[in-house]
mmCIF file with all atom_site columns, C-alpha atoms in Angstrom:
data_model
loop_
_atom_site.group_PDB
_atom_site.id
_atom_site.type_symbol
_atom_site.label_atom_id
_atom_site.label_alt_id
_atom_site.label_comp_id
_atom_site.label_asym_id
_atom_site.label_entity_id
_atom_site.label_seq_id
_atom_site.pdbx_PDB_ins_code
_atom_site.Cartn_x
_atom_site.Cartn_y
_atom_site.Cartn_z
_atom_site.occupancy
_atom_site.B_iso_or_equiv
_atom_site.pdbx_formal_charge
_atom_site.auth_seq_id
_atom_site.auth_comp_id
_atom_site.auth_asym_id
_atom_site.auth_atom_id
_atom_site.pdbx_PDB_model_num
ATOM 1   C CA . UNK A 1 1   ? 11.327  12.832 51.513 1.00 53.00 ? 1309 UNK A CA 1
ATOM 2   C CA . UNK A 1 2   ? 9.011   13.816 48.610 1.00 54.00 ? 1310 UNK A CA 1
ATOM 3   C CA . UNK A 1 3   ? 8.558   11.728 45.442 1.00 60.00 ? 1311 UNK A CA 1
ATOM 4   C CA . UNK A 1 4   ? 9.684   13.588 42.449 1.00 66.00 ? 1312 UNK A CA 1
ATOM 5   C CA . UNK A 1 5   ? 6.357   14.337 40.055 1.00 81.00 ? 1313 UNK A CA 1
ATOM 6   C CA . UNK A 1 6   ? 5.974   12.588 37.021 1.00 92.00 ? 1314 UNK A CA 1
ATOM 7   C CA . UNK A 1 7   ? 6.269   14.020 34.061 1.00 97.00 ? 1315 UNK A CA 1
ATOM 8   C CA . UNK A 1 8   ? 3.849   13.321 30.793 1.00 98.00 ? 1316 UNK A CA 1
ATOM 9   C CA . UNK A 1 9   ? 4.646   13.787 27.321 1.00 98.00 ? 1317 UNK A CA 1
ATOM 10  C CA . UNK A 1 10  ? 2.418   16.440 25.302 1.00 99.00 ? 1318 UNK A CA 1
ATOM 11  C CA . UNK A 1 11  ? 2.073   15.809 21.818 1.00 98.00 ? 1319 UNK A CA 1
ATOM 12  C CA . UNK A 1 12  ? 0.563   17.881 18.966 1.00 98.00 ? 1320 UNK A CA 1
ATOM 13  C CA . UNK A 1 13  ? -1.046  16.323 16.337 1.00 97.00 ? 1321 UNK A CA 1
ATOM 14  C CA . UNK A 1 14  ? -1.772  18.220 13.185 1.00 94.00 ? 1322 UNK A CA 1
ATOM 15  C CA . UNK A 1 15  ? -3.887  16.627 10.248 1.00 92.00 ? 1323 UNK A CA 1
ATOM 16  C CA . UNK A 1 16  ? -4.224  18.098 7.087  1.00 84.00 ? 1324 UNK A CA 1
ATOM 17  C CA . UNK A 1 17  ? -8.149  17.452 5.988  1.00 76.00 ? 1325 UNK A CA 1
ATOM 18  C CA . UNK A 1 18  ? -7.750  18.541 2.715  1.00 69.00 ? 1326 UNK A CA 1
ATOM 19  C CA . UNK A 1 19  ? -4.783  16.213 1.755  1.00 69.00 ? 1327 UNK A CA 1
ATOM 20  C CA . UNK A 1 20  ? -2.675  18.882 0.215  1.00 65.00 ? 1328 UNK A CA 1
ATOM 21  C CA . UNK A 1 21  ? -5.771  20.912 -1.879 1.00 60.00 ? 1329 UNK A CA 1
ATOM 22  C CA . UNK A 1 22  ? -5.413  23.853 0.167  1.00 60.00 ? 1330 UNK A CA 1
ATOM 23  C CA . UNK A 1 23  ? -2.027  24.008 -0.320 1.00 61.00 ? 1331 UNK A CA 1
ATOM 24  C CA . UNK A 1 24  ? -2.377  23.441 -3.635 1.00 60.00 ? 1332 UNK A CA 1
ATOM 25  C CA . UNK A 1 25  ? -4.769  26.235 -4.479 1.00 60.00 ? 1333 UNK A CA 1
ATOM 26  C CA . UNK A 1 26  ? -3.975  28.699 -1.996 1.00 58.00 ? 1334 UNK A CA 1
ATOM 27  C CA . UNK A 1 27  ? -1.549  30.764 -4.426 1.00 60.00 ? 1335 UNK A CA 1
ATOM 28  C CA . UNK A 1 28  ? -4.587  30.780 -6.880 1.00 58.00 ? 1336 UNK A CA 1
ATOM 29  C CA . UNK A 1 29  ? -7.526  31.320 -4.515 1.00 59.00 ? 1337 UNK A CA 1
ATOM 30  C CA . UNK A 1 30  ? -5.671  33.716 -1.710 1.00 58.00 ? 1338 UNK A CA 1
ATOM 31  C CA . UNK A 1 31  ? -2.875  35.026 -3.777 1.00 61.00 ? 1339 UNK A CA 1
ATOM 32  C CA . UNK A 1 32  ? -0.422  33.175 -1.806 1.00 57.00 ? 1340 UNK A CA 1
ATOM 33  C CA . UNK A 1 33  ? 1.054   30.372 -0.536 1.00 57.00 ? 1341 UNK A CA 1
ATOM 34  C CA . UNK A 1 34  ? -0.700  28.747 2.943  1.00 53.00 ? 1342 UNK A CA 1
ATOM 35  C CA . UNK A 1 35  ? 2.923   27.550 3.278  1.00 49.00 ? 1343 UNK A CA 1
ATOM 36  C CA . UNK A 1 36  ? 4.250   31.051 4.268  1.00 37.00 ? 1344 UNK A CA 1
ATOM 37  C CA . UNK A 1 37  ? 7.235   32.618 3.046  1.00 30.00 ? 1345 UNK A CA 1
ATOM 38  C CA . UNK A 1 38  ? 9.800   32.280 5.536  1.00 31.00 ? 1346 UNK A CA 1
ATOM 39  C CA . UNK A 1 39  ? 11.732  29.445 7.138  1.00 35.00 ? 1347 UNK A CA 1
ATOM 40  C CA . UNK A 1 40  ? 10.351  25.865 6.079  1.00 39.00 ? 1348 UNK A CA 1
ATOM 41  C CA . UNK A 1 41  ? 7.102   25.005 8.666  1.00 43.00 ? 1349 UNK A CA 1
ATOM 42  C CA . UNK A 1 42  ? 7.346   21.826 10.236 1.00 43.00 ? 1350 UNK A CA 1
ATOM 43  C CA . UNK A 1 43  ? 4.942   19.351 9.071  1.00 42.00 ? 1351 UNK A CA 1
ATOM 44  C CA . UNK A 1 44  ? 1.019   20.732 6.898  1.00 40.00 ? 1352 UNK A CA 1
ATOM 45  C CA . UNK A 1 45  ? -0.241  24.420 7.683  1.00 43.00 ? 1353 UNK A CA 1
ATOM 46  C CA . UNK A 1 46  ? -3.305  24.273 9.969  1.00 41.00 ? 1354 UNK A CA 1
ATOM 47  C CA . UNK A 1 47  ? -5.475  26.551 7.133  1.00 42.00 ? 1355 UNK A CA 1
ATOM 48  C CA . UNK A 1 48  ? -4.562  23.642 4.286  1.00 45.00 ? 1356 UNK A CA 1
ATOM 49  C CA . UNK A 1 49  ? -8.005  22.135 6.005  1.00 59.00 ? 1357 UNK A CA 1
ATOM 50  C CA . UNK A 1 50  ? -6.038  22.125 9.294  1.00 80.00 ? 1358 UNK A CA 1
ATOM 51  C CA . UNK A 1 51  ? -7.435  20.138 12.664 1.00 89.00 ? 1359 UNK A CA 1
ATOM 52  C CA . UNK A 1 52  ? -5.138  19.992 15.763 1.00 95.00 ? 1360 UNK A CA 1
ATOM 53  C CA . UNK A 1 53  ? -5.208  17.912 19.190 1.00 97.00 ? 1361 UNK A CA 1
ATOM 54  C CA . UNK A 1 54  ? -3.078  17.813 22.105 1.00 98.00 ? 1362 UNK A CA 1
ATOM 55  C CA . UNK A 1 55  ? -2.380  13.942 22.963 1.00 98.00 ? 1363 UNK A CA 1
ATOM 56  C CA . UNK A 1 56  ? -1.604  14.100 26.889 1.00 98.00 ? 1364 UNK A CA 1
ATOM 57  C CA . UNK A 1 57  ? -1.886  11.236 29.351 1.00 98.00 ? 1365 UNK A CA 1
ATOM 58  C CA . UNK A 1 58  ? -2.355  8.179  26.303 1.00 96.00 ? 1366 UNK A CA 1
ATOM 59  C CA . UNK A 1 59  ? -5.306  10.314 25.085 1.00 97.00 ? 1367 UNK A CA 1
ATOM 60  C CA . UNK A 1 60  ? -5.990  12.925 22.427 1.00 97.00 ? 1368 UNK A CA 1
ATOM 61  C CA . UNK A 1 61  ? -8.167  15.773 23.420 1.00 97.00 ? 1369 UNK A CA 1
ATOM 62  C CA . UNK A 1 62  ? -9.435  18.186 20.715 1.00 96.00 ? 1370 UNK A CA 1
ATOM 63  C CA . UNK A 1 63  ? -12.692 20.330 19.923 1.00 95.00 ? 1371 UNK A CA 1
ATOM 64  C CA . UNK A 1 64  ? -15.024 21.062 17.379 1.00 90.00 ? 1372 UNK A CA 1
ATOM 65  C CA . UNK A 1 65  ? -18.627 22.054 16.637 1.00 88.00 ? 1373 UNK A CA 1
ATOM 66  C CA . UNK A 1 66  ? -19.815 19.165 19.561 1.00 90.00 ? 1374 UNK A CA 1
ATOM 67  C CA . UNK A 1 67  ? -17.403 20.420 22.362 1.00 93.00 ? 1375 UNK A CA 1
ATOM 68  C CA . UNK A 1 68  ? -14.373 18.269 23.906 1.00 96.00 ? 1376 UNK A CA 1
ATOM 69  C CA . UNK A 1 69  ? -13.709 15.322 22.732 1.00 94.00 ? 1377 UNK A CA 1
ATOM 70  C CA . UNK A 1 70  ? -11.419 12.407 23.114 1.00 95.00 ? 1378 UNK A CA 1
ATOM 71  C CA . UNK A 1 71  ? -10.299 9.675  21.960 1.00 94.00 ? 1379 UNK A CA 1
ATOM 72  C CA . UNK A 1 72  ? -6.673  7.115  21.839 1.00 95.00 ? 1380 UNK A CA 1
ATOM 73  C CA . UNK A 1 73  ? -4.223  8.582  19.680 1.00 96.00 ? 1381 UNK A CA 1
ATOM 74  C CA . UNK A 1 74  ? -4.725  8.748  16.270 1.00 94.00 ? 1382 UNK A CA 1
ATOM 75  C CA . UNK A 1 75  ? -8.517  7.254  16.958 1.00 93.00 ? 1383 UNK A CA 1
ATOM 76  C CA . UNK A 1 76  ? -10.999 9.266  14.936 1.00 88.00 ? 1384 UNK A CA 1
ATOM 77  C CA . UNK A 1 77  ? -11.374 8.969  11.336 1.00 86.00 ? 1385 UNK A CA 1
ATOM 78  C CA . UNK A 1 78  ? -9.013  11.168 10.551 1.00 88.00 ? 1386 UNK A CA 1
ATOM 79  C CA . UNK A 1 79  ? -6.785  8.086  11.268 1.00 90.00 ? 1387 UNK A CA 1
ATOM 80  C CA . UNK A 1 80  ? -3.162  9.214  11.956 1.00 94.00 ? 1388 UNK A CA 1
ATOM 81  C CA . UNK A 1 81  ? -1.770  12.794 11.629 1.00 95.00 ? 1389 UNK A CA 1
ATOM 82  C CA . UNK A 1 82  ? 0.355   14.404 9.071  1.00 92.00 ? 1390 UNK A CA 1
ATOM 83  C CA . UNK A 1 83  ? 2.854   15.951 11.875 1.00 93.00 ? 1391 UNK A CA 1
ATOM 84  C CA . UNK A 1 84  ? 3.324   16.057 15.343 1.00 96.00 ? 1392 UNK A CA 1
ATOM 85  C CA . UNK A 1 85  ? 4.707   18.472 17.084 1.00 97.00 ? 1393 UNK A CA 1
ATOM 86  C CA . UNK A 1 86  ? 6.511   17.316 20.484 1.00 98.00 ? 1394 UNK A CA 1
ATOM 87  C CA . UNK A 1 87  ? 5.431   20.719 23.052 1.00 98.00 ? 1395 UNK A CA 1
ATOM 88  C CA . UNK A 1 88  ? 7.154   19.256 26.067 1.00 98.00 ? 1396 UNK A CA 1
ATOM 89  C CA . UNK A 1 89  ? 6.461   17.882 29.143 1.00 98.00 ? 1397 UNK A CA 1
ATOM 90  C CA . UNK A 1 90  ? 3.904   18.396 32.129 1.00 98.00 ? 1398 UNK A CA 1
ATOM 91  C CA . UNK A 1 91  ? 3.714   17.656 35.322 1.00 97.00 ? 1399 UNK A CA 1
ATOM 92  C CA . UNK A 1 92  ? -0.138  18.179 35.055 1.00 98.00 ? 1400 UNK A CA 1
ATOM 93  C CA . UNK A 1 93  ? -1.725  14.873 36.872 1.00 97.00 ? 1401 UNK A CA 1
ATOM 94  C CA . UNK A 1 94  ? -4.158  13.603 34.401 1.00 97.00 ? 1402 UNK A CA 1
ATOM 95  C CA . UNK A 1 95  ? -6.846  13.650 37.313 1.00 97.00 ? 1403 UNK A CA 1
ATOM 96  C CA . UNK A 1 96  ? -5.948  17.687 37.297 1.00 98.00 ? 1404 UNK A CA 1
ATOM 97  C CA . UNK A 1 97  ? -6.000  18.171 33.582 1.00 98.00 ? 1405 UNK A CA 1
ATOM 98  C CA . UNK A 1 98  ? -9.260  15.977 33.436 1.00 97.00 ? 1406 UNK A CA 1
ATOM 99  C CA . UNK A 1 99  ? -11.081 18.390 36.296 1.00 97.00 ? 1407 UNK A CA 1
ATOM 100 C CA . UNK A 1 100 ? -9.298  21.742 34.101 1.00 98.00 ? 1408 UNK A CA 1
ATOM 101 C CA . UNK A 1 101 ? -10.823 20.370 30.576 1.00 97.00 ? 1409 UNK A CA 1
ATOM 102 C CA . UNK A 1 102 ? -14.175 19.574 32.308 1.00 95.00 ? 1410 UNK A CA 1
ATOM 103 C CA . UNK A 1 103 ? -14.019 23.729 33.389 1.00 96.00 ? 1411 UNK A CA 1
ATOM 104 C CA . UNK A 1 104 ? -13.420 24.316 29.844 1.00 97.00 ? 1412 UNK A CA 1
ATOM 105 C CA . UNK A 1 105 ? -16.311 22.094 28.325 1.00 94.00 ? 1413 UNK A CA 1
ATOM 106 C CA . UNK A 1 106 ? -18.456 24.149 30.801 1.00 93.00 ? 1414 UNK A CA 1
ATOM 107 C CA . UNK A 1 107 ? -16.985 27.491 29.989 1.00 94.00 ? 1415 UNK A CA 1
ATOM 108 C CA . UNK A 1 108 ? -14.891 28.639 26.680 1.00 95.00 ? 1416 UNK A CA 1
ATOM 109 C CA . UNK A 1 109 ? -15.214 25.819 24.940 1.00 96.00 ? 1417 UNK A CA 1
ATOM 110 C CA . UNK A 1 110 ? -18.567 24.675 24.868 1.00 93.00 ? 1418 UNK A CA 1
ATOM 111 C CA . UNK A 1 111 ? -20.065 22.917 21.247 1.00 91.00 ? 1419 UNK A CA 1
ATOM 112 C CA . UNK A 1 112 ? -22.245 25.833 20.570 1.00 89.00 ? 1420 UNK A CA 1
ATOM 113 C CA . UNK A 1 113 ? -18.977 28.492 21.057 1.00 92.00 ? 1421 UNK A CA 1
ATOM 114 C CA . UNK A 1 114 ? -17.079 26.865 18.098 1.00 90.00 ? 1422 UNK A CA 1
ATOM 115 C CA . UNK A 1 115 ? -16.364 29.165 15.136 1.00 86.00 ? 1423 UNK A CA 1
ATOM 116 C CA . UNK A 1 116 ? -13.806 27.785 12.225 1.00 83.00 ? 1424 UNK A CA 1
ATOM 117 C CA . UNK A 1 117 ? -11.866 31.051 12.168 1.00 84.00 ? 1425 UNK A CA 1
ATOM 118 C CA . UNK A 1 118 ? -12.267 32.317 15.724 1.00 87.00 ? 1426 UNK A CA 1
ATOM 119 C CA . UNK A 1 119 ? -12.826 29.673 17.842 1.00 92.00 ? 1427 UNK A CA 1
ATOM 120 C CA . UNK A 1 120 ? -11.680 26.509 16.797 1.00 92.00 ? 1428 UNK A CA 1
ATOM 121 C CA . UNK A 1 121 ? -9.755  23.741 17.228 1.00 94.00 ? 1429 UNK A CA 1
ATOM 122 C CA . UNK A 1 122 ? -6.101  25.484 17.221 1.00 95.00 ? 1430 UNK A CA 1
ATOM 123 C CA . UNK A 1 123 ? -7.850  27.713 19.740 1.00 96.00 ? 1431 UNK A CA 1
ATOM 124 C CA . UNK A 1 124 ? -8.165  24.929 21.843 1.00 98.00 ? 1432 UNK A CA 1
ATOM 125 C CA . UNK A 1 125 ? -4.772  22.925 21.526 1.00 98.00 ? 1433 UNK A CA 1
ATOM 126 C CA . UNK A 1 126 ? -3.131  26.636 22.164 1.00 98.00 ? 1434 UNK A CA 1
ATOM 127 C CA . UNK A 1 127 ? -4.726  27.073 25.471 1.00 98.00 ? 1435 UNK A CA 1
ATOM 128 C CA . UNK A 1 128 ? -4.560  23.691 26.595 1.00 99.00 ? 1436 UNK A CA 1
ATOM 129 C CA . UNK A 1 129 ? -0.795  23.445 25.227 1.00 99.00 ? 1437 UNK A CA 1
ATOM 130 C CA . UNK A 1 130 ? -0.126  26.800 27.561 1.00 99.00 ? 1438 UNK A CA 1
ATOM 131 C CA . UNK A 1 131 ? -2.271  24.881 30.590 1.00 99.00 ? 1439 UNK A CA 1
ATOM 132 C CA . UNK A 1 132 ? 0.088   21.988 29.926 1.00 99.00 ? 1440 UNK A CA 1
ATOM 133 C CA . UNK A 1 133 ? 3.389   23.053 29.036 1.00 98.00 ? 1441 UNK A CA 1
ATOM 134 C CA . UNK A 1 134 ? 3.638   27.224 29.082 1.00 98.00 ? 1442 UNK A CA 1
ATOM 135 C CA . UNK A 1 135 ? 4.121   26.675 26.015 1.00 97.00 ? 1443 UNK A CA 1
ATOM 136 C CA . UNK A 1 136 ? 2.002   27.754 22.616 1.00 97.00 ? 1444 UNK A CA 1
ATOM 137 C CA . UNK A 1 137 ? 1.142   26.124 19.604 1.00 97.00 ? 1445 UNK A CA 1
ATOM 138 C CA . UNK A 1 138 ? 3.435   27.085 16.966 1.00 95.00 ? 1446 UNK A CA 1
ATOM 139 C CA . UNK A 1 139 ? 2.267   30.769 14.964 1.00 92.00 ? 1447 UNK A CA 1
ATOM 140 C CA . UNK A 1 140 ? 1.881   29.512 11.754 1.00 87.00 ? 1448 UNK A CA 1
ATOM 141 C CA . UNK A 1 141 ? -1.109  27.187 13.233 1.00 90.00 ? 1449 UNK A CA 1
ATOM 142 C CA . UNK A 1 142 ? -2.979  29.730 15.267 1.00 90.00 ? 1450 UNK A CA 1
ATOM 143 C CA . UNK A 1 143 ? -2.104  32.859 12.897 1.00 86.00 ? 1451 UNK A CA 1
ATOM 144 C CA . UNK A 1 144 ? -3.161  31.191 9.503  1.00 82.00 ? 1452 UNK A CA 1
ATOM 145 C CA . UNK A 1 145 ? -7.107  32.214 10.030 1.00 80.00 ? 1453 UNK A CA 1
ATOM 146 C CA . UNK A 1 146 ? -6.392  35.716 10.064 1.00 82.00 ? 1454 UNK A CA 1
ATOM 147 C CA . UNK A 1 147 ? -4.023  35.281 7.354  1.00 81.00 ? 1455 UNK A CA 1
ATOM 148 C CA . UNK A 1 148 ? -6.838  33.876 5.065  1.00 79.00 ? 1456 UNK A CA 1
ATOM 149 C CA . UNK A 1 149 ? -9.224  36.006 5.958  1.00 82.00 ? 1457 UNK A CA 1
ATOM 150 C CA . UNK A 1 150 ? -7.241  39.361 5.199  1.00 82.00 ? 1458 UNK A CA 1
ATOM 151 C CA . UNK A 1 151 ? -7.220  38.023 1.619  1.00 82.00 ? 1459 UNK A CA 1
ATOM 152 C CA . UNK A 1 152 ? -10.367 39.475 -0.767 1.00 84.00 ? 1460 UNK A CA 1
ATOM 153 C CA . UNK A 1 153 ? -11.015 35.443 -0.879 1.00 78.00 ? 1461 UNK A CA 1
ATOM 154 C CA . UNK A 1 154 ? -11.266 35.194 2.592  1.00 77.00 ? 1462 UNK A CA 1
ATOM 155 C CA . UNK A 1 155 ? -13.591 37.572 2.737  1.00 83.00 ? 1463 UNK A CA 1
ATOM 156 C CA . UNK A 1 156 ? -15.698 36.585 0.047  1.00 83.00 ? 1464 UNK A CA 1
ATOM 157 C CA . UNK A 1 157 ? -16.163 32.901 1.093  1.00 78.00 ? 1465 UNK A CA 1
ATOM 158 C CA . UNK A 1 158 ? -16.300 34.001 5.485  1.00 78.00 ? 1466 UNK A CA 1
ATOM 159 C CA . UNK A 1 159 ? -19.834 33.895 5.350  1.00 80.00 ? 1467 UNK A CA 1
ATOM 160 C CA . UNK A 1 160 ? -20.207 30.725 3.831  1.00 78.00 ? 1468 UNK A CA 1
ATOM 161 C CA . UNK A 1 161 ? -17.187 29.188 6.447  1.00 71.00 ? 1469 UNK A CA 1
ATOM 162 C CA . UNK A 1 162 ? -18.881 30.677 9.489  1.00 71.00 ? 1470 UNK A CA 1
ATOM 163 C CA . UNK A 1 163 ? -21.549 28.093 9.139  1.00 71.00 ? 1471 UNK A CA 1
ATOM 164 C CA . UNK A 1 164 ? -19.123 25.196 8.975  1.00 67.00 ? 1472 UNK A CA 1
ATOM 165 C CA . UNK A 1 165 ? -19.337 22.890 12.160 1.00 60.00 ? 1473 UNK A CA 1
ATOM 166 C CA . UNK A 1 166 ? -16.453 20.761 12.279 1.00 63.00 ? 1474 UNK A CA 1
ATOM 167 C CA . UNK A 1 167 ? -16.515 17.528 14.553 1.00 60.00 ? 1475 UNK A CA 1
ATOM 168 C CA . UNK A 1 168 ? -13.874 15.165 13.365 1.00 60.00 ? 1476 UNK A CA 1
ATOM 169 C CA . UNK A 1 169 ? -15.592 11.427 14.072 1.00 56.00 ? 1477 UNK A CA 1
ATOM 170 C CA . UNK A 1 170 ? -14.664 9.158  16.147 1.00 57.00 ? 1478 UNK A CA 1
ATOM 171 C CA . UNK A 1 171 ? -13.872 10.880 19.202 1.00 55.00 ? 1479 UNK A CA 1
ATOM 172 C CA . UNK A 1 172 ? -15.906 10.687 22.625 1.00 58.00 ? 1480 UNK A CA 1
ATOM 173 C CA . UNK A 1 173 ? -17.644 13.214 23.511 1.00 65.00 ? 1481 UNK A CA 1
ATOM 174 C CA . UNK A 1 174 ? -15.487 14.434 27.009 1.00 62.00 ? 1482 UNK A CA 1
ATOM 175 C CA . UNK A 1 175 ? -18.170 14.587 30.131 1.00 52.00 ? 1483 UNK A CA 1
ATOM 176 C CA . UNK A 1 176 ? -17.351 15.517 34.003 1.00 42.00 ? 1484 UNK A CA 1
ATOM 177 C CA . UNK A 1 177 ? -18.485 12.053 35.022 1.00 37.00 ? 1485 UNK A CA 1
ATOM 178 C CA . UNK A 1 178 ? -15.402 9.823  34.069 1.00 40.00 ? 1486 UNK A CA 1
ATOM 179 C CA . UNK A 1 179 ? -13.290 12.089 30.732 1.00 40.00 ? 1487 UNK A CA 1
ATOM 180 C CA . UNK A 1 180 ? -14.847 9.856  28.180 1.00 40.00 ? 1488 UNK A CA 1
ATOM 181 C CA . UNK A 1 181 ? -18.838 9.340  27.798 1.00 35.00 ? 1489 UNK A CA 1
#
C-alpha cells in the first residue's frame, strides 16, 4: 500500500520597504492611490516599496539583483513581513523544489536578469507559487508595476528605477551544492 504524500504549507510573505511612504504619496506622485480602488487588498500593495517571498519547506526563498536567495522565515533584515498570504499546500518534496529552484538560478532567474519592474521579486514568488501550488500570487502584487508605470510619473522616474538592484540582506545566496551557500 502506498504512503499518502506529505503535504507542505506555502506561505507568502509581503513586506512593505517603504513603511507606508508609497502609499502615502502615491495619490500625489501617480495620481492615485497604490491601494487600488476596488475591494479592500489584503495586507501592503507590492508597489508601496513592495518585496515578496514564498516560505516553503521552513525556508523563505526570494530574488533580487544577486539571484535566489534564502534564508529562515522572516531572516533578512527586513525582519518580519507586513502580510502573509497563505497560497496553499504542495506536495512538492523539498529535495524536488530544491533541484526546480537550482534550474531557475541557472535559467530565468539569474542575478544579472533582475529588473524592478519586469523582472523582480513578485516575478519570482508568482512562478514559484504556480510551481508549488497552481496557484498565482494575488493581481494586485504582480499587476502594480505596470500600473505605476502607465502613470506620466512612472514614466518620468523608469529610467532612474531601472538601475535599482534590490537584494534584501540577510538571505543566503541559494547554490546547487546543498540550497544554502
Amino acid at each position: 500500500m502506498e504512503e499518502p504524500l506529505a503535504l507542505h504549507p506555502v506561505k507568502l510573505y509581503v513586506y512593505d520597504l517603504s513603511k507606508g511612504m508609497a502609499r502615502r504619496l502615491s495619490p500625489l506622485m501617480l495620481g492615485k492611490s497604490t491601494a487600488g480602488t476596488g475591494p479592500a487588498r489584503p495586507g501592503p500593495p507590492a508597489a508601496s516599496g513592495g518585496h515578496t517571498s514564498i516560505i516553503v519547506h521552513k525556508d523563505e526563498f526570494f530574488y533580487g539583483s544577486g539571484g535566489i536567495s534564502s534564508c529562515a522565515p522572516g531572516g533578512t533584515l527586513l525582519g518580519p513581513p507586513d502580510s502573509v498570504v497563505d497560497l496553499g499546500n504542495t506536495e512538492v518534496t523539498e529535495e524536488i523544489f530544491l533541484e526546480y529552484l537550482s534550474s531557475l538560478g541557472e535559467s530565468m532567474f539569474r542575478g544579472e536578469s533582475y529588473n524592478l519592474f519586469e523582472h523582480n521579486c513578485n516575478t519570482f514568488s508568482n512562478e514559484v507559487a504556480q510551481f508549488l501550488t497552481g496557484r498565482k500570487i494575488p493581481s494586485y502584487i504582480t499587476d502594480l508595476p505596470a500600473e505605476v508605470l502607465a502613470t506620466p510619473f512612472g514614466q518620468a522616474l523608469r529610467p532612474l528605477l531601472d538601475s535599482i538592484q534590490i537584494q534584501p540582506p540577510g538571505g543566503n545566496t541559494f547554490s546547487r551544492h546543498n540550497g544554502q551557500s
